[in-house]
């Protein structure tokens, strides 16, 4: 009897412009997820670490780490969007829209906003706008990503031909709604680990985050499963051994979370990611490599109508097996070979 | 001074027919256990993943994954039953009797229902019926397992000679009490990840679950400790290096949970294991191996008096380092050498 | 632009006698931390494992494992005290002062109570008394540790010259406040895993804890990050490969937690560590090694005004790759080369 129940994911020719996909599986986030995320990345931002600290400044409790929310929403999209992906090409227009708290349930849906077949006709690029919502429908996260997806059949007609226009930066006028108005008078900077506020950071300033962390196979697998991300390249060494890389590729988001946790040393009060302007996984990361990171302040912006927080536009660069004292990045158009991640985002920090 | 406080476990001659053993340690299950179990296995069944989803169909909240309950109850029995085991021979008559929720405490007790010395007189087979209960005494799980246990002294008299008659299948009339009556009208099949219901599955249908997952030492050790299972063969590489296998053996239940999580792809709505008819750990699993799985629908059964759910009798077969496109199982009486697990169970699925 | 935001930690000449340091980051402990700690160490003490068991004897719920509290408080001190440490030399006068429950937030502060430059002038020993408190200021833990710290500049003047007088034992009159008065009539010894009480242990008794557990890199990294301990030597293989040991050193507290979990077999009712008289990390522990442990009862003490619990003074010795049947410890002044940990503490046990 034939196997018809198993999903093998969508191929390029299966997508349609304007198509809306509701993703499985709804996921309730709990304090258990928070603890495991802490054990895997060791983030130390006080607002997410201490409910007493969060309440003192006006949150009802500690919000869930922004990237944990991102990874869980992202994970839901994998079975529908990127199971047959060749490469995850980029992110844009990522906005965090509301805080998420333990006990809340996340669901996700994506709209296909662009389709472009490659000249080889073997693959095409799929652009999706994904929205993560709470169980009551309130949006918590929105982002665009584009991904190169295999065709099932090279001879199949391209399902569309449209490349969406995407912003290179999220307008700072649009960010900030993801944080309640805060009582910064009650923000204990000693307890948070640094005295540095919005005004202390200068555009052009570069910060080496100093520490390095070596990734183990068990760690990235546990993290990626926690997000219910099913992309097999992260888990299946038997098949990977026969493939192009010979080993498991680590989920790109793992490098983002590692770099973000490292960035505490230098950005201790930049506790909330409000938006991601763009992100690129420059090179794959493998287990056994040690990740380092540094950041540059690309811009600063006040938030309209708010005196509690300001926004720093940061570029955080992560490397593998290369400390970042000298801020390795690009030579001309070419990335330093050690760079694995180039992430451009807005972080909020007390004024 | 002599060491008298340490338990070295029971040997074959220490058991008595009819003996009842209350096991240590009581264990409160929390959302922390649920998160870690998710990180270790990545299950995606919507009912267990989302409390909002579970509540919509009539649960008071997400029930704890059936296998997590099983492993925790099983773990308690190890110090008393199988610390001196040579082999875990089989399971039968395993019934899940009531859902378990976060915050509830589990305890376990076992009755010795069979004893059979082997002809070598060095070992014997112990049959126990184990019951897992909540703190108020309500049973949540019952199963029989039999295990070959060393004798302390080959010359000791056999403590009994009785092989119990065990069912090869749990009567479907007996299952279903472990699920409340559900409002399937509120079951969102898109969100659950599949449209396939009871009527869509055919007896004889075979489903390759496609994905593979490589097991790391840290993963199975963390899982097995989470269940407070103390069998040293899973944890002690120093001693294992000098033993028959040369390395740590992975707890057999780890393969069951991996296969169950993989089976989501093809059985997304078969969200609840109501009973295990029988199970066999055909070959040991070691770290570094990649587990694949496939299932066959062996039978179907309606549940008496219920129109919300039906039962699929499934055989899920797991392999190591061998994809399951061609459904590897047996040649005659002999298992395919890649098979590590042969599990026969009843899963409930919306009608 | 210069990097000025990153903390590189304090060097010996940065400390001052009497200096009080409030440490970042406040940390709310949850049932998620408890579950992960269970998965990492597999402790089985009934009071910490079952809220039903804990409530039956008079706790409002399961208290958090003492060592998890210790590690979290310790972790907070690392960025300020020991980021430039050469060696963690010892602990003394460690008292647990109050139980901690899930949902409570811990903060920590340290007072510098001693400073002694070494004759090389390249390093000095810093003595700190650290106090862990709940968010309302109530102390839960106090201990002294001393650590050899690098100087930034060998020519810098020593910041002080005082070696504090430290007790070699915590007076048993001072312990016990960390446990509420308990109803031992409701303590179920079968469920707890052993019938042995205070009166059953004899001074001089030695107990081999039998089991061994092999440590994986992922495990100690996850544990150490869970405590937000940032000491790079535990995480950065790239840098460690160029250093003295060639590999990551495991956080000393990991060995303490492993030994404590192993000690359940023989000390199942000694459920609460009330004080640590002293501790020494005799040799470093590396991933891949298997930890064994044994304990000796050094002394016993009643608790003033209490008939529910008594105190056992225990020395627990942990080894790497060496079973402890013959209680390996010292030959004259020299430790057995397999010994990694020598821990002297007071544990409370029902009378």
Short mmCIF file of N, CA and C in Angstrom, two decimals, chain A residues 10-15 84-87 89 115-126 147-161 244:
data_model
loop_
_atom_site.label_atom_id
_atom_site.label_comp_id
_atom_site.label_asym_id
_atom_site.label_seq_id
_atom_site.Cartn_x
_atom_site.Cartn_y
_atom_site.Cartn_z
N UNK A 10 6.76 21.29 0.79
CA UNK A 10 6.45 21.94 -0.47
C UNK A 10 7.70 22.16 -1.30
N UNK A 11 7.56 21.98 -2.61
CA UNK A 11 8.62 22.31 -3.56
C UNK A 11 8.27 23.66 -4.21
N UNK A 12 9.24 24.21 -4.93
CA UNK A 12 9.05 25.56 -5.45
C UNK A 12 7.75 25.70 -6.23
N UNK A 13 7.47 24.72 -7.05
CA UNK A 13 6.28 24.85 -7.90
C UNK A 13 4.97 24.67 -7.13
N UNK A 14 5.04 24.31 -5.84
CA UNK A 14 3.83 24.15 -5.04
C UNK A 14 3.33 25.47 -4.45
N UNK A 15 4.17 26.49 -4.46
CA UNK A 15 3.77 27.77 -3.86
C UNK A 15 3.02 28.63 -4.87
N UNK A 84 12.40 21.67 1.86
CA UNK A 84 13.17 21.37 0.66
C UNK A 84 14.08 22.53 0.26
N UNK A 85 14.48 23.27 1.29
CA UNK A 85 15.31 24.44 1.02
C UNK A 85 16.75 24.04 0.76
N UNK A 86 17.38 24.78 -0.11
CA UNK A 86 18.81 24.63 -0.35
C UNK A 86 19.55 25.61 0.54
N UNK A 87 18.98 26.78 0.72
CA UNK A 87 19.66 27.81 1.52
C UNK A 87 18.63 28.79 2.05
N UNK A 89 18.19 32.40 2.67
CA UNK A 89 18.96 33.50 2.09
C UNK A 89 18.96 34.78 2.92
N UNK A 115 8.04 35.11 -5.56
CA UNK A 115 8.48 33.85 -6.15
C UNK A 115 9.37 34.19 -7.34
N UNK A 116 10.54 33.60 -7.40
CA UNK A 116 11.46 33.90 -8.51
C UNK A 116 12.24 32.64 -8.84
N UNK A 117 11.97 32.08 -9.99
CA UNK A 117 12.69 30.89 -10.40
C UNK A 117 14.14 31.25 -10.72
N UNK A 118 15.06 30.36 -10.40
CA UNK A 118 16.45 30.59 -10.78
C UNK A 118 16.68 30.14 -12.22
N UNK A 119 17.75 30.63 -12.82
CA UNK A 119 17.98 30.39 -14.25
C UNK A 119 18.19 28.90 -14.54
N UNK A 120 18.69 28.18 -13.55
CA UNK A 120 18.90 26.73 -13.74
C UNK A 120 17.57 25.98 -13.89
N UNK A 121 16.49 26.61 -13.45
CA UNK A 121 15.15 26.02 -13.39
C UNK A 121 15.05 24.86 -12.40
N UNK A 122 16.11 24.63 -11.65
CA UNK A 122 16.06 23.54 -10.65
C UNK A 122 15.59 24.03 -9.29
N UNK A 123 15.68 25.32 -9.08
CA UNK A 123 15.32 25.90 -7.79
C UNK A 123 14.63 27.24 -8.02
N UNK A 124 14.06 27.74 -6.96
CA UNK A 124 13.49 29.08 -7.02
C UNK A 124 13.55 29.70 -5.63
N UNK A 125 13.40 31.01 -5.62
CA UNK A 125 13.41 31.70 -4.33
C UNK A 125 11.98 32.00 -3.91
N UNK A 126 11.64 31.62 -2.69
CA UNK A 126 10.31 31.87 -2.12
C UNK A 126 10.45 32.93 -1.04
N UNK A 147 14.09 32.18 0.83
CA UNK A 147 14.76 30.91 0.94
C UNK A 147 14.78 30.26 -0.45
N UNK A 148 15.90 29.64 -0.79
CA UNK A 148 15.98 28.97 -2.07
C UNK A 148 15.47 27.55 -1.90
N UNK A 149 14.45 27.20 -2.71
CA UNK A 149 13.75 25.92 -2.53
C UNK A 149 13.90 25.10 -3.81
N UNK A 150 14.14 23.81 -3.65
CA UNK A 150 14.22 22.91 -4.79
C UNK A 150 12.89 22.80 -5.52
N UNK A 151 12.97 22.57 -6.81
CA UNK A 151 11.77 22.15 -7.53
C UNK A 151 11.70 20.62 -7.49
N UNK A 152 10.49 20.13 -7.50
CA UNK A 152 10.30 18.68 -7.56
C UNK A 152 10.69 18.23 -8.97
N UNK A 153 10.28 19.10 -9.90
CA UNK A 153 10.42 18.76 -11.32
C UNK A 153 10.91 20.02 -12.05
N UNK A 154 12.13 19.94 -12.58
CA UNK A 154 12.72 21.13 -13.21
C UNK A 154 11.86 21.61 -14.38
N UNK A 155 11.12 20.71 -14.99
CA UNK A 155 10.31 21.07 -16.15
C UNK A 155 9.01 21.79 -15.76
N UNK A 156 8.67 21.75 -14.48
CA UNK A 156 7.40 22.37 -14.08
C UNK A 156 7.45 23.88 -14.32
N UNK A 157 6.31 24.44 -14.63
CA UNK A 157 6.24 25.88 -14.84
C UNK A 157 6.51 26.61 -13.53
N UNK A 158 7.16 27.76 -13.63
CA UNK A 158 7.38 28.58 -12.43
C UNK A 158 6.01 29.05 -11.93
N UNK A 159 5.79 29.00 -10.63
CA UNK A 159 4.47 29.33 -10.10
C UNK A 159 4.23 30.83 -9.98
N UNK A 160 5.19 31.65 -10.37
CA UNK A 160 5.03 33.09 -10.25
C UNK A 160 6.36 33.74 -10.55
N UNK A 161 6.35 35.04 -10.69
CA UNK A 161 7.59 35.75 -10.99
C UNK A 161 7.50 37.14 -10.40
N UNK A 244 26.79 17.15 1.05
CA UNK A 244 27.79 18.13 0.65
C UNK A 244 28.71 18.52 1.80
#
